[in-house]
Amino acid sequence: MKTFSLAPLGAIALALAALSPLAHAQQKSVAVTAIVEHPALDSIRDGVKAQLQAAGYEEGKNLKWQYQSAQGNTGTAAQIARKFVGDKPDAIVAIATPSAQAVVAATKAVPVVFSAVTDPVAAKLVKNWEPSKTNVTGVSDVLALDKQIDLIKQVVPGAKRVGMVYNPGEANSVVVVKQLKELLPKMGMTLVEAAAPRSVDVGSAARSLVGKVDVIYTNTDNNVVSAYESLVKVGQEAKLPLVASDTDSVKRGAIAALGINYRDLGEQTGRIVVRLLKGEKPGDIKPEVSTKVELFVNPGAAEKQGVKLSDALLKSAAQVVQ
């Protein structure tokens, strides 16, 4: 009987054993969570993934990718945060303030990159806009409110009373309300608030403003954006103009929005994640803001809400939604 040497097989096994730590080192894990699913936040998620892929990190090859939405529930956001922290990924991307707050509360060790957080300092994610020296960094979607007010005046030139539907439990929106209360009176205008603690409250909150305001302005409040169609219904029925700060809302029925391109914001967030995967520490990376804003207008929505847009405003738009 002919015998075979097992030495080649042993050599192969040793070679595989030697390679396995390298293969493991190359494998990276990124977990992404958002407070709710709507076009702006979905664009951030997709932008992060695209940027990772552009940097050579591909799901199923050298990247483990997880995504979960809290479906608008802060309790669910906390559960997702705890689950992700337990998985010990190389980075957690937390999209929107409630999800970011949940993740930051759940870990002081796993790197966290927030995105679409208007004021990370007010949300207590970081102490200031300098490198945090903690496990947290990210990208803000803060907007210059004076330019938002200018847009309101261009859409509704005689507007004196500005209504705002928002979730008083969302730090982003509370900050915007506070700032508008300071800015609007300087321009001869006042703010009228309508609380919508849940997405299902958005329609009734908008109806409560009918007859009390000349225009409704919405920021990037996640409850409001996720239920924007109910706001549009009120705007059309009451001939009450809607001005947004989320450009995707213009496609859904707002008259105009001067807002951030959230796909770009996602890619900007993704670039920070790539830096972490390559060895940088989150506490050494200064929180960033997006400086690119675009004007979207919807003449059809304007007509349905009793407004005629000026030629100058239409010509200055990056996109006219038909």
GROMACS .gro file of C-alpha atoms in nm:
model
  322
    1MET     CA    1   0.000   0.000   0.000
    2LYS     CA    2   0.130   0.343  -0.094
    3THR     CA    3   0.149   0.596   0.189
    4PHE     CA    4   0.110   0.974   0.157
    5SER     CA    5   0.289   1.236   0.359
    6LEU     CA    6   0.064   1.466   0.561
    7ALA     CA    7   0.331   1.735   0.566
    8PRO     CA    8   0.182   1.937   0.277
    9LEU     CA    9  -0.159   1.943   0.449
   10GLY     CA   10   0.002   2.050   0.774
   11ALA     CA   11   0.188   2.324   0.595
   12ILE     CA   12  -0.136   2.448   0.440
   13ALA     CA   13  -0.306   2.448   0.780
   14LEU     CA   14  -0.019   2.646   0.930
   15ALA     CA   15  -0.034   2.893   0.642
   16LEU     CA   16  -0.409   2.939   0.689
   17ALA     CA   17  -0.362   2.989   1.062
   18ALA     CA   18  -0.100   3.252   0.993
   19LEU     CA   19  -0.327   3.429   0.748
   20SER     CA   20  -0.640   3.427   0.963
   21PRO     CA   21  -0.537   3.708   1.202
   22LEU     CA   22  -0.461   3.926   0.901
   23ALA     CA   23  -0.796   3.844   0.745
   24HIS     CA   24  -0.963   3.921   1.077
   25ALA     CA   25  -0.775   4.252   1.106
   26GLN     CA   26  -0.895   4.359   0.764
   27GLN     CA   27  -1.259   4.287   0.849
   28LYS     CA   28  -1.431   4.601   0.982
   29SER     CA   29  -1.774   4.645   1.138
   30VAL     CA   30  -2.000   4.949   1.114
   31ALA     CA   31  -2.344   4.970   1.278
   32VAL     CA   32  -2.585   5.242   1.168
   33THR     CA   33  -2.904   5.350   1.342
   34ALA     CA   34  -3.161   5.623   1.267
   35ILE     CA   35  -3.452   5.747   1.476
   36VAL     CA   36  -3.693   5.701   1.185
   37GLU     CA   37  -3.695   5.633   0.813
   38HIS     CA   38  -3.766   5.927   0.583
   39PRO     CA   39  -3.593   6.048   0.263
   40ALA     CA   40  -3.339   6.281   0.427
   41LEU     CA   41  -3.219   6.031   0.687
   42ASP     CA   42  -3.221   5.746   0.434
   43SER     CA   43  -2.997   5.960   0.210
   44ILE     CA   44  -2.748   5.999   0.496
   45ARG     CA   45  -2.736   5.622   0.550
   46ASP     CA   46  -2.684   5.560   0.177
   47GLY     CA   47  -2.418   5.832   0.160
   48VAL     CA   48  -2.223   5.676   0.447
   49LYS     CA   49  -2.231   5.334   0.279
   50ALA     CA   50  -2.126   5.480  -0.058
   51GLN     CA   51  -1.830   5.657   0.100
   52LEU     CA   52  -1.719   5.339   0.276
   53GLN     CA   53  -1.739   5.153  -0.054
   54ALA     CA   54  -1.540   5.426  -0.228
   55ALA     CA   55  -1.270   5.377   0.036
   56GLY     CA   56  -1.258   5.003  -0.032
   57TYR     CA   57  -1.489   4.876   0.244
   58GLU     CA   58  -1.752   4.649   0.088
   59GLU     CA   59  -2.031   4.467   0.268
   60GLY     CA   60  -1.987   4.093   0.249
   61LYS     CA   61  -1.615   4.121   0.172
   62ASN     CA   62  -1.424   4.320   0.432
   63LEU     CA   63  -1.713   4.505   0.598
   64LYS     CA   64  -1.988   4.392   0.833
   65TRP     CA   65  -2.273   4.643   0.792
   66GLN     CA   66  -2.575   4.667   1.020
   67TYR     CA   67  -2.867   4.910   0.999
   68GLN     CA   68  -3.169   4.951   1.225
   69SER     CA   69  -3.438   5.219   1.246
   70ALA     CA   70  -3.610   5.303   1.575
   71GLN     CA   71  -3.933   5.379   1.384
   72GLY     CA   72  -3.969   5.706   1.572
   73ASN     CA   73  -3.961   5.543   1.917
   74THR     CA   74  -3.698   5.666   2.165
   75GLY     CA   75  -3.735   5.348   2.373
   76THR     CA   76  -3.655   5.141   2.065
   77ALA     CA   77  -3.361   5.374   1.992
   78ALA     CA   78  -3.219   5.291   2.336
   79GLN     CA   79  -3.263   4.916   2.275
   80ILE     CA   80  -3.085   4.940   1.939
   81ALA     CA   81  -2.805   5.140   2.102
   82ARG     CA   82  -2.750   4.875   2.369
   83LYS     CA   83  -2.758   4.597   2.110
   84PHE     CA   84  -2.504   4.771   1.887
   85VAL     CA   85  -2.273   4.852   2.178
   86GLY     CA   86  -2.281   4.484   2.276
   87ASP     CA   87  -2.174   4.391   1.923
   88LYS     CA   88  -1.858   4.605   1.969
   89PRO     CA   89  -1.833   4.737   1.611
   90ASP     CA   90  -1.546   4.956   1.495
   91ALA     CA   91  -1.790   5.249   1.473
   92ILE     CA   92  -2.156   5.328   1.536
   93VAL     CA   93  -2.317   5.590   1.312
   94ALA     CA   94  -2.616   5.752   1.485
   95ILE     CA   95  -2.844   5.948   1.253
   96ALA     CA   96  -3.056   6.229   1.409
   97THR     CA   97  -3.045   6.362   1.763
   98PRO     CA   98  -3.259   6.105   1.954
   99SER     CA   99  -3.060   5.811   1.815
  100ALA     CA  100  -2.730   5.989   1.880
  101GLN     CA  101  -2.830   6.064   2.239
  102ALA     CA  102  -2.928   5.699   2.292
  103VAL     CA  103  -2.598   5.567   2.158
  104VAL     CA  104  -2.381   5.819   2.346
  105ALA     CA  105  -2.567   5.731   2.669
  106ALA     CA  106  -2.497   5.362   2.609
  107THR     CA  107  -2.119   5.370   2.561
  108LYS     CA  108  -1.807   5.558   2.655
  109ALA     CA  109  -1.582   5.319   2.461
  110VAL     CA  110  -1.722   5.234   2.116
  111PRO     CA  111  -1.649   5.512   1.860
  112VAL     CA  112  -1.968   5.708   1.779
  113VAL     CA  113  -2.022   5.930   1.475
  114PHE     CA  114  -2.340   6.138   1.489
  115SER     CA  115  -2.505   6.283   1.179
  116ALA     CA  116  -2.795   6.523   1.116
  117VAL     CA  117  -2.773   6.669   1.465
  118THR     CA  118  -2.846   7.042   1.455
  119ASP     CA  119  -2.680   7.132   1.784
  120PRO     CA  120  -2.462   6.853   1.932
  121VAL     CA  121  -2.364   7.078   2.224
  122ALA     CA  122  -2.726   7.146   2.327
  123ALA     CA  123  -2.798   6.776   2.277
  124LYS     CA  124  -2.510   6.705   2.521
  125LEU     CA  125  -2.325   6.481   2.277
  126VAL     CA  126  -2.010   6.692   2.301
  127LYS     CA  127  -1.908   6.978   2.533
  128ASN     CA  128  -1.815   7.216   2.250
  129TRP     CA  129  -1.720   7.227   1.882
  130GLU     CA  130  -1.358   7.132   1.950
  131PRO     CA  131  -1.223   6.774   1.943
  132SER     CA  132  -1.414   6.602   2.224
  133LYS     CA  133  -1.133   6.381   2.363
  134THR     CA  134  -1.410   6.124   2.413
  135ASN     CA  135  -1.551   5.850   2.188
  136VAL     CA  136  -1.778   6.096   2.002
  137THR     CA  137  -1.754   6.305   1.686
  138GLY     CA  138  -1.981   6.373   1.390
  139VAL     CA  139  -2.147   6.610   1.146
  140SER     CA  140  -2.413   6.874   1.216
  141ASP     CA  141  -2.689   6.986   0.980
  142VAL     CA  142  -2.723   7.326   1.145
  143LEU     CA  143  -2.865   7.600   0.919
  144ALA     CA  144  -2.833   7.978   0.932
  145LEU     CA  145  -3.180   8.082   1.048
  146ASP     CA  146  -3.152   8.437   0.912
  147LYS     CA  147  -3.144   8.287   0.562
  148GLN     CA  148  -3.443   8.068   0.647
  149ILE     CA  149  -3.638   8.379   0.750
  150ASP     CA  150  -3.534   8.554   0.428
  151LEU     CA  151  -3.680   8.261   0.234
  152ILE     CA  152  -4.007   8.280   0.428
  153LYS     CA  153  -4.031   8.650   0.337
  154GLN     CA  154  -3.963   8.575  -0.030
  155VAL     CA  155  -4.237   8.310  -0.041
  156VAL     CA  156  -4.489   8.511   0.165
  157PRO     CA  157  -4.373   8.877   0.148
  158GLY     CA  158  -4.633   9.008   0.395
  159ALA     CA  159  -4.591   8.732   0.655
  160LYS     CA  160  -4.603   8.854   1.015
  161ARG     CA  161  -4.700   8.539   1.207
  162VAL     CA  162  -4.488   8.228   1.148
  163GLY     CA  163  -4.627   7.895   1.266
  164MET     CA  164  -4.400   7.605   1.355
  165VAL     CA  165  -4.503   7.244   1.411
  166TYR     CA  166  -4.239   7.054   1.608
  167ASN     CA  167  -4.169   6.785   1.864
  168PRO     CA  168  -4.086   6.954   2.199
  169GLY     CA  169  -3.898   6.637   2.296
  170GLU     CA  170  -3.644   6.675   2.015
  171ALA     CA  171  -3.345   6.888   2.113
  172ASN     CA  172  -3.287   6.998   1.752
  173SER     CA  173  -3.629   7.158   1.733
  174VAL     CA  174  -3.619   7.317   2.079
  175VAL     CA  175  -3.298   7.498   1.980
  176VAL     CA  176  -3.454   7.625   1.655
  177VAL     CA  177  -3.768   7.748   1.835
  178LYS     CA  178  -3.558   7.936   2.088
  179GLN     CA  179  -3.352   8.103   1.815
  180LEU     CA  180  -3.658   8.195   1.607
  181LYS     CA  181  -3.817   8.357   1.914
  182GLU     CA  182  -3.511   8.581   1.933
  183LEU     CA  183  -3.472   8.651   1.560
  184LEU     CA  184  -3.827   8.696   1.430
  185PRO     CA  185  -3.923   8.998   1.648
  186LYS     CA  186  -3.619   9.184   1.510
  187MET     CA  187  -3.781   9.151   1.168
  188GLY     CA  188  -4.129   9.250   1.280
  189MET     CA  189  -4.252   8.891   1.296
  190THR     CA  190  -4.366   8.651   1.569
  191LEU     CA  191  -4.353   8.276   1.621
  192VAL     CA  192  -4.663   8.067   1.697
  193GLU     CA  193  -4.582   7.715   1.817
  194ALA     CA  194  -4.779   7.391   1.774
  195ALA     CA  195  -4.649   7.081   1.950
  196ALA     CA  196  -4.646   6.738   1.782
  197PRO     CA  197  -4.488   6.492   2.027
  198ARG     CA  198  -4.564   6.202   1.789
  199SER     CA  199  -4.583   6.171   1.411
  200VAL     CA  200  -4.959   6.110   1.435
  201ASP     CA  201  -4.996   6.453   1.601
  202VAL     CA  202  -4.855   6.649   1.306
  203GLY     CA  203  -5.184   6.694   1.119
  204SER     CA  204  -5.382   6.814   1.423
  205ALA     CA  205  -5.098   7.045   1.527
  206ALA     CA  206  -5.100   7.203   1.179
  207ARG     CA  207  -5.480   7.244   1.190
  208SER     CA  208  -5.448   7.428   1.522
  209LEU     CA  209  -5.249   7.698   1.340
  210VAL     CA  210  -5.512   7.769   1.075
  211GLY     CA  211  -5.631   8.128   1.109
  212LYS     CA  212  -5.351   8.210   1.352
  213VAL     CA  213  -5.051   8.228   1.117
  214ASP     CA  214  -4.956   8.349   0.768
  215VAL     CA  215  -4.711   8.068   0.695
  216ILE     CA  216  -4.590   7.743   0.850
  217TYR     CA  217  -4.216   7.683   0.873
  218THR     CA  218  -4.074   7.340   0.949
  219ASN     CA  219  -3.720   7.254   1.047
  220THR     CA  220  -3.569   6.905   1.018
  221ASP     CA  221  -3.785   6.775   1.302
  222ASN     CA  222  -3.803   6.399   1.249
  223ASN     CA  223  -4.166   6.358   1.360
  224VAL     CA  224  -4.277   6.631   1.120
  225VAL     CA  225  -4.067   6.519   0.825
  226SER     CA  226  -4.181   6.158   0.859
  227ALA     CA  227  -4.547   6.270   0.845
  228TYR     CA  228  -4.510   6.563   0.605
  229GLU     CA  229  -4.805   6.462   0.386
  230SER     CA  230  -5.047   6.535   0.672
  231LEU     CA  231  -4.901   6.887   0.693
  232VAL     CA  232  -4.937   6.932   0.317
  233LYS     CA  233  -5.304   6.829   0.336
  234VAL     CA  234  -5.372   7.109   0.586
  235GLY     CA  235  -5.170   7.359   0.381
  236GLN     CA  236  -5.372   7.288   0.069
  237GLU     CA  237  -5.711   7.282   0.240
  238ALA     CA  238  -5.651   7.606   0.433
  239LYS     CA  239  -5.440   7.780   0.164
  240LEU     CA  240  -5.166   7.803   0.425
  241PRO     CA  241  -4.814   7.820   0.271
  242LEU     CA  242  -4.552   7.570   0.385
  243VAL     CA  243  -4.181   7.654   0.389
  244ALA     CA  244  -3.935   7.383   0.493
  245SER     CA  245  -3.566   7.341   0.568
  246ASP     CA  246  -3.555   6.987   0.429
  247THR     CA  247  -3.531   6.987   0.048
  248ASP     CA  248  -3.693   6.642   0.019
  249SER     CA  249  -4.007   6.794   0.173
  250VAL     CA  250  -4.041   7.015  -0.136
  251LYS     CA  251  -4.090   6.704  -0.346
  252ARG     CA  252  -4.362   6.601  -0.100
  253GLY     CA  253  -4.552   6.931  -0.110
  254ALA     CA  254  -4.366   7.216   0.061
  255ILE     CA  255  -4.343   7.534  -0.148
  256ALA     CA  256  -3.972   7.589  -0.092
  257ALA     CA  257  -3.676   7.485   0.119
  258LEU     CA  258  -3.323   7.614   0.161
  259GLY     CA  259  -3.155   7.307   0.297
  260ILE     CA  260  -2.865   7.071   0.309
  261ASN     CA  261  -2.810   6.799   0.053
  262TYR     CA  262  -2.842   6.502   0.287
  263ARG     CA  263  -2.668   6.261   0.053
  264ASP     CA  264  -2.364   6.493   0.069
  265LEU     CA  265  -2.400   6.504   0.448
  266GLY     CA  266  -2.398   6.125   0.454
  267GLU     CA  267  -2.082   6.112   0.246
  268GLN     CA  268  -1.920   6.371   0.474
  269THR     CA  269  -2.016   6.151   0.770
  270GLY     CA  270  -1.879   5.848   0.586
  271ARG     CA  271  -1.542   6.014   0.541
  272ILE     CA  272  -1.512   6.049   0.919
  273VAL     CA  273  -1.604   5.682   0.963
  274VAL     CA  274  -1.329   5.586   0.716
  275ARG     CA  275  -1.078   5.786   0.923
  276LEU     CA  276  -1.182   5.587   1.231
  277LEU     CA  277  -1.153   5.255   1.047
  278LYS     CA  278  -0.799   5.354   0.949
  279GLY     CA  279  -0.700   5.414   1.310
  280GLU     CA  280  -0.784   5.773   1.407
  281LYS     CA  281  -0.958   5.835   1.737
  282PRO     CA  282  -1.302   6.005   1.740
  283GLY     CA  283  -1.192   6.235   2.023
  284ASP     CA  284  -0.923   6.381   1.798
  285ILE     CA  285  -1.165   6.472   1.519
  286LYS     CA  286  -1.342   6.807   1.547
  287PRO     CA  287  -1.721   6.793   1.488
  288GLU     CA  288  -1.803   6.923   1.142
  289VAL     CA  289  -2.087   7.117   0.981
  290SER     CA  290  -2.219   7.100   0.627
  291THR     CA  291  -2.174   7.428   0.442
  292LYS     CA  292  -2.346   7.333   0.117
  293VAL     CA  293  -2.710   7.446   0.098
  294GLU     CA  294  -2.949   7.427  -0.197
  295LEU     CA  295  -3.278   7.602  -0.276
  296PHE     CA  296  -3.563   7.380  -0.397
  297VAL     CA  297  -3.899   7.528  -0.504
  298ASN     CA  298  -4.230   7.372  -0.604
  299PRO     CA  299  -4.453   7.607  -0.811
  300GLY     CA  300  -4.736   7.352  -0.816
  301ALA     CA  301  -4.743   7.336  -0.437
  302ALA     CA  302  -4.735   7.718  -0.424
  303GLU     CA  303  -5.045   7.736  -0.645
  304LYS     CA  304  -5.232   7.483  -0.430
  305GLN     CA  305  -5.141   7.680  -0.116
  306GLY     CA  306  -5.246   8.016  -0.261
  307VAL     CA  307  -4.903   8.164  -0.339
  308LYS     CA  308  -4.742   8.285  -0.661
  309LEU     CA  309  -4.364   8.263  -0.661
  310SER     CA  310  -4.152   8.546  -0.800
  311ASP     CA  311  -3.942   8.488  -1.112
  312ALA     CA  312  -3.632   8.585  -0.912
  313LEU     CA  313  -3.694   8.308  -0.659
  314LEU     CA  314  -3.755   8.051  -0.932
  315LYS     CA  315  -3.439   8.150  -1.116
  316SER     CA  316  -3.227   8.121  -0.802
  317ALA     CA  317  -3.342   7.764  -0.731
  318ALA     CA  318  -3.103   7.473  -0.765
  319GLN     CA  319  -3.405   7.258  -0.848
  320VAL     CA  320  -3.759   7.342  -0.953
  321VAL     CA  321  -3.986   7.051  -0.863
  322GLN     CA  322  -4.263   6.998  -1.117
   0.00000   0.00000   0.00000
